[in-house]
Amino acid sequence: MTAPTSEPSARNRPSRASPSQLTRTLIPKADTAADIDEDEDEVKDIADDKINKEEDANEDEDEQDEDEEQCSICLQPLVDRTVIPTCAHEFCFECILVWTEQSRKCPLCAQPIREHLIHHIRARYDYQKHYLAPLRSRSPKQLLPLASSGNNNGRSNANTGRDRAWGRRARIEAEERQVADALEREIAKRKWVYEHQLFAKHVASNPYTRYRPAPAPAAFAANPVLVARATAFLRRELRVWDDQIDGEWLTAYVVSLMKAVDIRSEAAVRLLAEFLDVDGREVAEHFAHEVYAYLRSPYRDLDVYDAVVQVSLPRALHMYVYVLIASSVRHP
């Protein structure tokens, strides 16, 4: 007689419950169809709440990942991810490079930064090492003013590459400001010339003065030096009416006009008066006279020309001075 085994037979083995049986087990038996619908709605609400919680958790993880991808120095997404080998903190390459010029400690944990950084990371063993130059250190003696040191040796020692670059940039900016200020003064002077009707005096053409007769339109068009000189003068001269005209366009137009006709001719003066938007012909004639006088001169530099050009008094003032002189001669 065989001993009874503890393993149940296939007939007595409990069968696995189906999903419908589990649902019937979890949900109490309802008496009516309305109760069944309410229970099913409750189960759906529980499932929806669980799904929403999982989505919120995933969004929080994504936001955390995005925060981790930002550089702690510039607070922007990482550009050329760079790792400090001692602490594995990550920054932008340019950000940490600028940082290492001032300090050799990690901005986050203050651990020392060794001789190199890791950047251009493409894979686990595919990256580049950027070796840092030795950090420049200044002794208190070098930081003293130059006057207290008594010699100029401290100046050469104190001027690092960045100091020289900043000094060069400061000099360039100062020179640009000086050029802009000089241009503003020249334009103000030219406005004063036109407002008071001060015409450039005629200078004789001879080897001593080096003045030449005015070029004909064909000679002007064939001479690129004259065209370049006229263009430079017109660009500066038309700044007098900068708020009324398009200076660049009118410069090109006047140069084309000078290649066809004399700048002082009746047709040219009439067109200039129209484009300069001035009342009467006096201003246009004055403008044409100034262009004519400059082209006859031997000077290419406008500053030199402004320094040597002589102007005549306006006709009304000239007559007034003449009357005063005549009256003083008659009645001493």
PDB file of N, CA and C in Angstrom, residues 76-138:
ATOM      1  N   GLN A  76      22.874  77.605 -18.412  1.00  0.00           N
ATOM      2  CA  GLN A  76      22.367  77.318 -19.741  1.00  0.00           C
ATOM      3  C   GLN A  76      22.668  75.858 -20.090  1.00  0.00           C
ATOM      4  N   PRO A  77      22.009  75.317 -21.118  1.00  0.00           N
ATOM      5  CA  PRO A  77      22.339  73.944 -21.519  1.00  0.00           C
ATOM      6  C   PRO A  77      23.825  73.793 -21.820  1.00  0.00           C
ATOM      7  N   LEU A  78      24.359  72.623 -21.506  1.00  0.00           N
ATOM      8  CA  LEU A  78      25.789  72.380 -21.653  1.00  0.00           C
ATOM      9  C   LEU A  78      26.216  72.466 -23.114  1.00  0.00           C
ATOM     10  N   VAL A  79      27.315  73.155 -23.334  1.00  0.00           N
ATOM     11  CA  VAL A  79      27.922  73.259 -24.658  1.00  0.00           C
ATOM     12  C   VAL A  79      29.338  72.699 -24.546  1.00  0.00           C
ATOM     13  N   ASP A  80      29.618  71.633 -25.311  1.00  0.00           N
ATOM     14  CA  ASP A  80      30.895  70.925 -25.209  1.00  0.00           C
ATOM     15  C   ASP A  80      31.117  70.483 -23.757  1.00  0.00           C
ATOM     16  N   ARG A  81      30.352  69.482 -23.347  1.00  0.00           N
ATOM     17  CA  ARG A  81      30.390  68.978 -21.971  1.00  0.00           C
ATOM     18  C   ARG A  81      31.826  68.709 -21.537  1.00  0.00           C
ATOM     19  N   THR A  82      32.222  69.323 -20.434  1.00  0.00           N
ATOM     20  CA  THR A  82      33.575  69.206 -19.910  1.00  0.00           C
ATOM     21  C   THR A  82      33.513  68.704 -18.477  1.00  0.00           C
ATOM     22  N   VAL A  83      34.336  67.718 -18.159  1.00  0.00           N
ATOM     23  CA  VAL A  83      34.304  67.047 -16.859  1.00  0.00           C
ATOM     24  C   VAL A  83      35.607  67.335 -16.121  1.00  0.00           C
ATOM     25  N   ILE A  84      35.491  67.633 -14.825  1.00  0.00           N
ATOM     26  CA  ILE A  84      36.664  67.755 -13.962  1.00  0.00           C
ATOM     27  C   ILE A  84      36.994  66.354 -13.455  1.00  0.00           C
ATOM     28  N   PRO A  85      38.154  65.804 -13.746  1.00  0.00           N
ATOM     29  CA  PRO A  85      38.433  64.409 -13.386  1.00  0.00           C
ATOM     30  C   PRO A  85      38.378  64.132 -11.887  1.00  0.00           C
ATOM     31  N   THR A  86      38.721  65.098 -11.056  1.00  0.00           N
ATOM     32  CA  THR A  86      38.787  64.826  -9.620  1.00  0.00           C
ATOM     33  C   THR A  86      37.426  64.646  -8.973  1.00  0.00           C
ATOM     34  N   CYS A  87      36.400  65.346  -9.475  1.00  0.00           N
ATOM     35  CA  CYS A  87      35.083  65.267  -8.844  1.00  0.00           C
ATOM     36  C   CYS A  87      33.961  64.908  -9.803  1.00  0.00           C
ATOM     37  N   ALA A  88      34.245  64.830 -11.110  1.00  0.00           N
ATOM     38  CA  ALA A  88      33.280  64.423 -12.140  1.00  0.00           C
ATOM     39  C   ALA A  88      32.148  65.433 -12.320  1.00  0.00           C
ATOM     40  N   HIS A  89      32.298  66.664 -11.861  1.00  0.00           N
ATOM     41  CA  HIS A  89      31.294  67.687 -12.127  1.00  0.00           C
ATOM     42  C   HIS A  89      31.447  68.199 -13.556  1.00  0.00           C
ATOM     43  N   GLU A  90      30.312  68.524 -14.167  1.00  0.00           N
ATOM     44  CA  GLU A  90      30.276  68.862 -15.585  1.00  0.00           C
ATOM     45  C   GLU A  90      29.908  70.332 -15.767  1.00  0.00           C
ATOM     46  N   PHE A  91      30.566  70.963 -16.759  1.00  0.00           N
ATOM     47  CA  PHE A  91      30.325  72.365 -17.085  1.00  0.00           C
ATOM     48  C   PHE A  91      30.507  72.540 -18.587  1.00  0.00           C
ATOM     49  N   CYS A  92      30.155  73.742 -19.075  1.00  0.00           N
ATOM     50  CA  CYS A  92      30.514  74.103 -20.447  1.00  0.00           C
ATOM     51  C   CYS A  92      32.030  74.276 -20.535  1.00  0.00           C
ATOM     52  N   PHE A  93      32.590  73.960 -21.690  1.00  0.00           N
ATOM     53  CA  PHE A  93      34.037  74.047 -21.844  1.00  0.00           C
ATOM     54  C   PHE A  93      34.524  75.480 -21.653  1.00  0.00           C
ATOM     55  N   GLU A  94      33.860  76.446 -22.313  1.00  0.00           N
ATOM     56  CA  GLU A  94      34.289  77.840 -22.204  1.00  0.00           C
ATOM     57  C   GLU A  94      34.099  78.365 -20.782  1.00  0.00           C
ATOM     58  N   CYS A  95      33.010  77.965 -20.129  1.00  0.00           N
ATOM     59  CA  CYS A  95      32.740  78.460 -18.772  1.00  0.00           C
ATOM     60  C   CYS A  95      33.815  77.994 -17.796  1.00  0.00           C
ATOM     61  N   ILE A  96      34.117  76.713 -17.823  1.00  0.00           N
ATOM     62  CA  ILE A  96      35.104  76.210 -16.855  1.00  0.00           C
ATOM     63  C   ILE A  96      36.505  76.667 -17.236  1.00  0.00           C
ATOM     64  N   LEU A  97      36.736  76.931 -18.533  1.00  0.00           N
ATOM     65  CA  LEU A  97      38.050  77.417 -18.947  1.00  0.00           C
ATOM     66  C   LEU A  97      38.287  78.824 -18.402  1.00  0.00           C
ATOM     67  N   VAL A  98      37.268  79.675 -18.474  1.00  0.00           N
ATOM     68  CA  VAL A  98      37.391  81.013 -17.893  1.00  0.00           C
ATOM     69  C   VAL A  98      37.549  80.923 -16.378  1.00  0.00           C
ATOM     70  N   TRP A  99      36.844  79.970 -15.765  1.00  0.00           N
ATOM     71  CA  TRP A  99      36.940  79.804 -14.311  1.00  0.00           C
ATOM     72  C   TRP A  99      38.351  79.420 -13.896  1.00  0.00           C
ATOM     73  N   THR A 100      38.965  78.525 -14.666  1.00  0.00           N
ATOM     74  CA  THR A 100      40.295  78.051 -14.283  1.00  0.00           C
ATOM     75  C   THR A 100      41.362  79.127 -14.429  1.00  0.00           C
ATOM     76  N   GLU A 101      41.058  80.181 -15.176  1.00  0.00           N
ATOM     77  CA  GLU A 101      42.022  81.277 -15.262  1.00  0.00           C
ATOM     78  C   GLU A 101      42.078  82.089 -13.969  1.00  0.00           C
ATOM     79  N   GLN A 102      41.036  81.953 -13.140  1.00  0.00           N
ATOM     80  CA  GLN A 102      41.005  82.674 -11.873  1.00  0.00           C
ATOM     81  C   GLN A 102      41.196  81.761 -10.671  1.00  0.00           C
ATOM     82  N   SER A 103      40.746  80.522 -10.764  1.00  0.00           N
ATOM     83  CA  SER A 103      40.824  79.598  -9.625  1.00  0.00           C
ATOM     84  C   SER A 103      41.007  78.183 -10.146  1.00  0.00           C
ATOM     85  N   ARG A 104      41.657  77.346  -9.340  1.00  0.00           N
ATOM     86  CA  ARG A 104      41.859  75.939  -9.685  1.00  0.00           C
ATOM     87  C   ARG A 104      41.114  75.050  -8.707  1.00  0.00           C
ATOM     88  N   LYS A 105      39.916  75.493  -8.302  1.00  0.00           N
ATOM     89  CA  LYS A 105      39.034  74.696  -7.473  1.00  0.00           C
ATOM     90  C   LYS A 105      37.683  74.580  -8.156  1.00  0.00           C
ATOM     91  N   CYS A 106      37.032  73.428  -7.967  1.00  0.00           N
ATOM     92  CA  CYS A 106      35.736  73.184  -8.593  1.00  0.00           C
ATOM     93  C   CYS A 106      34.727  74.219  -8.091  1.00  0.00           C
ATOM     94  N   PRO A 107      33.917  74.802  -8.969  1.00  0.00           N
ATOM     95  CA  PRO A 107      32.934  75.782  -8.516  1.00  0.00           C
ATOM     96  C   PRO A 107      31.868  75.204  -7.602  1.00  0.00           C
ATOM     97  N   LEU A 108      31.631  73.872  -7.657  1.00  0.00           N
ATOM     98  CA  LEU A 108      30.566  73.263  -6.857  1.00  0.00           C
ATOM     99  C   LEU A 108      31.065  72.672  -5.548  1.00  0.00           C
ATOM    100  N   CYS A 109      32.160  71.929  -5.602  1.00  0.00           N
ATOM    101  CA  CYS A 109      32.616  71.217  -4.396  1.00  0.00           C
ATOM    102  C   CYS A 109      33.957  71.719  -3.881  1.00  0.00           C
ATOM    103  N   ALA A 110      34.589  72.630  -4.577  1.00  0.00           N
ATOM    104  CA  ALA A 110      35.859  73.230  -4.155  1.00  0.00           C
ATOM    105  C   ALA A 110      37.012  72.226  -4.112  1.00  0.00           C
ATOM    106  N   GLN A 111      36.858  71.086  -4.757  1.00  0.00           N
ATOM    107  CA  GLN A 111      37.986  70.162  -4.860  1.00  0.00           C
ATOM    108  C   GLN A 111      39.001  70.704  -5.863  1.00  0.00           C
ATOM    109  N   PRO A 112      40.259  70.398  -5.690  1.00  0.00           N
ATOM    110  CA  PRO A 112      41.279  70.947  -6.598  1.00  0.00           C
ATOM    111  C   PRO A 112      41.132  70.412  -8.018  1.00  0.00           C
ATOM    112  N   ILE A 113      41.364  71.295  -8.970  1.00  0.00           N
ATOM    113  CA  ILE A 113      41.371  70.916 -10.388  1.00  0.00           C
ATOM    114  C   ILE A 113      42.808  70.620 -10.783  1.00  0.00           C
ATOM    115  N   ARG A 114      43.038  69.446 -11.283  1.00  0.00           N
ATOM    116  CA  ARG A 114      44.402  69.025 -11.610  1.00  0.00           C
ATOM    117  C   ARG A 114      44.878  69.664 -12.913  1.00  0.00           C
ATOM    118  N   GLU A 115      45.785  68.978 -13.563  1.00  0.00           N
ATOM    119  CA  GLU A 115      46.452  69.602 -14.700  1.00  0.00           C
ATOM    120  C   GLU A 115      45.651  69.566 -15.984  1.00  0.00           C
ATOM    121  N   HIS A 116      44.528  68.843 -16.046  1.00  0.00           N
ATOM    122  CA  HIS A 116      43.797  68.766 -17.308  1.00  0.00           C
ATOM    123  C   HIS A 116      42.303  68.647 -17.048  1.00  0.00           C
ATOM    124  N   LEU A 117      41.538  68.918 -18.127  1.00  0.00           N
ATOM    125  CA  LEU A 117      40.084  68.743 -18.163  1.00  0.00           C
ATOM    126  C   LEU A 117      39.740  67.753 -19.263  1.00  0.00           C
ATOM    127  N   ILE A 118      38.586  67.162 -19.176  1.00  0.00           N
ATOM    128  CA  ILE A 118      38.127  66.194 -20.178  1.00  0.00           C
ATOM    129  C   ILE A 118      36.946  66.815 -20.918  1.00  0.00           C
ATOM    130  N   HIS A 119      37.062  66.886 -22.237  1.00  0.00           N
ATOM    131  CA  HIS A 119      35.977  67.456 -23.039  1.00  0.00           C
ATOM    132  C   HIS A 119      35.927  66.729 -24.379  1.00  0.00           C
ATOM    133  N   HIS A 120      35.023  67.187 -25.267  1.00  0.00           N
ATOM    134  CA  HIS A 120      34.765  66.487 -26.550  1.00  0.00           C
ATOM    135  C   HIS A 120      34.465  65.013 -26.286  1.00  0.00           C
ATOM    136  N   ILE A 121      33.575  64.777 -25.346  1.00  0.00           N
ATOM    137  CA  ILE A 121      33.249  63.408 -24.939  1.00  0.00           C
ATOM    138  C   ILE A 121      32.254  62.823 -25.939  1.00  0.00           C
ATOM    139  N   ARG A 122      32.682  61.752 -26.630  1.00  0.00           N
ATOM    140  CA  ARG A 122      31.824  61.070 -27.592  1.00  0.00           C
ATOM    141  C   ARG A 122      31.450  59.662 -27.132  1.00  0.00           C
ATOM    142  N   ALA A 123      32.301  59.036 -26.355  1.00  0.00           N
ATOM    143  CA  ALA A 123      32.020  57.706 -25.805  1.00  0.00           C
ATOM    144  C   ALA A 123      32.839  57.556 -24.520  1.00  0.00           C
ATOM    145  N   ARG A 124      32.749  56.386 -23.915  1.00  0.00           N
ATOM    146  CA  ARG A 124      33.415  56.193 -22.629  1.00  0.00           C
ATOM    147  C   ARG A 124      34.925  56.355 -22.742  1.00  0.00           C
ATOM    148  N   TYR A 125      35.503  55.853 -23.827  1.00  0.00           N
ATOM    149  CA  TYR A 125      36.947  55.950 -24.009  1.00  0.00           C
ATOM    150  C   TYR A 125      37.311  56.837 -25.209  1.00  0.00           C
ATOM    151  N   ASP A 126      36.364  57.634 -25.643  1.00  0.00           N
ATOM    152  CA  ASP A 126      36.597  58.524 -26.780  1.00  0.00           C
ATOM    153  C   ASP A 126      36.387  59.960 -26.308  1.00  0.00           C
ATOM    154  N   TYR A 127      37.435  60.652 -25.947  1.00  0.00           N
ATOM    155  CA  TYR A 127      37.367  62.024 -25.449  1.00  0.00           C
ATOM    156  C   TYR A 127      38.732  62.674 -25.636  1.00  0.00           C
ATOM    157  N   GLN A 128      38.816  63.950 -25.292  1.00  0.00           N
ATOM    158  CA  GLN A 128      40.064  64.696 -25.395  1.00  0.00           C
ATOM    159  C   GLN A 128      40.401  65.309 -24.050  1.00  0.00           C
ATOM    160  N   LYS A 129      41.702  65.437 -23.822  1.00  0.00           N
ATOM    161  CA  LYS A 129      42.198  66.072 -22.614  1.00  0.00           C
ATOM    162  C   LYS A 129      42.707  67.471 -22.967  1.00  0.00           C
ATOM    163  N   HIS A 130      42.272  68.428 -22.187  1.00  0.00           N
ATOM    164  CA  HIS A 130      42.750  69.802 -22.358  1.00  0.00           C
ATOM    165  C   HIS A 130      43.630  70.131 -21.155  1.00  0.00           C
ATOM    166  N   TYR A 131      44.938  70.285 -21.405  1.00  0.00           N
ATOM    167  CA  TYR A 131      45.877  70.566 -20.332  1.00  0.00           C
ATOM    168  C   TYR A 131      45.910  72.071 -20.057  1.00  0.00           C
ATOM    169  N   LEU A 132      45.801  72.404 -18.797  1.00  0.00           N
ATOM    170  CA  LEU A 132      45.719  73.798 -18.375  1.00  0.00           C
ATOM    171  C   LEU A 132      47.104  74.396 -18.220  1.00  0.00           C
ATOM    172  N   ALA A 133      47.217  75.652 -18.603  1.00  0.00           N
ATOM    173  CA  ALA A 133      48.472  76.365 -18.380  1.00  0.00           C
ATOM    174  C   ALA A 133      48.624  76.665 -16.888  1.00  0.00           C
ATOM    175  N   PRO A 134      49.838  76.827 -16.423  1.00  0.00           N
ATOM    176  CA  PRO A 134      50.030  77.145 -15.003  1.00  0.00           C
ATOM    177  C   PRO A 134      49.312  78.431 -14.635  1.00  0.00           C
ATOM    178  N   LEU A 135      48.678  78.422 -13.483  1.00  0.00           N
ATOM    179  CA  LEU A 135      47.937  79.586 -13.023  1.00  0.00           C
ATOM    180  C   LEU A 135      48.902  80.694 -12.640  1.00  0.00           C
ATOM    181  N   ARG A 136      48.692  81.874 -13.215  1.00  0.00           N
ATOM    182  CA  ARG A 136      49.571  82.994 -12.912  1.00  0.00           C
ATOM    183  C   ARG A 136      49.259  83.512 -11.514  1.00  0.00           C
ATOM    184  N   SER A 137      50.299  83.751 -10.766  1.00  0.00           N
ATOM    185  CA  SER A 137      50.134  84.286  -9.411  1.00  0.00           C
ATOM    186  C   SER A 137      50.970  85.548  -9.298  1.00  0.00           C
ATOM    187  N   ARG A 138      50.414  86.531  -8.596  1.00  0.00           N
ATOM    188  CA  ARG A 138      51.093  87.800  -8.408  1.00  0.00           C
ATOM    189  C   ARG A 138      51.425  87.985  -6.940  1.00  0.00           C
TER     190      ARG A 138
END
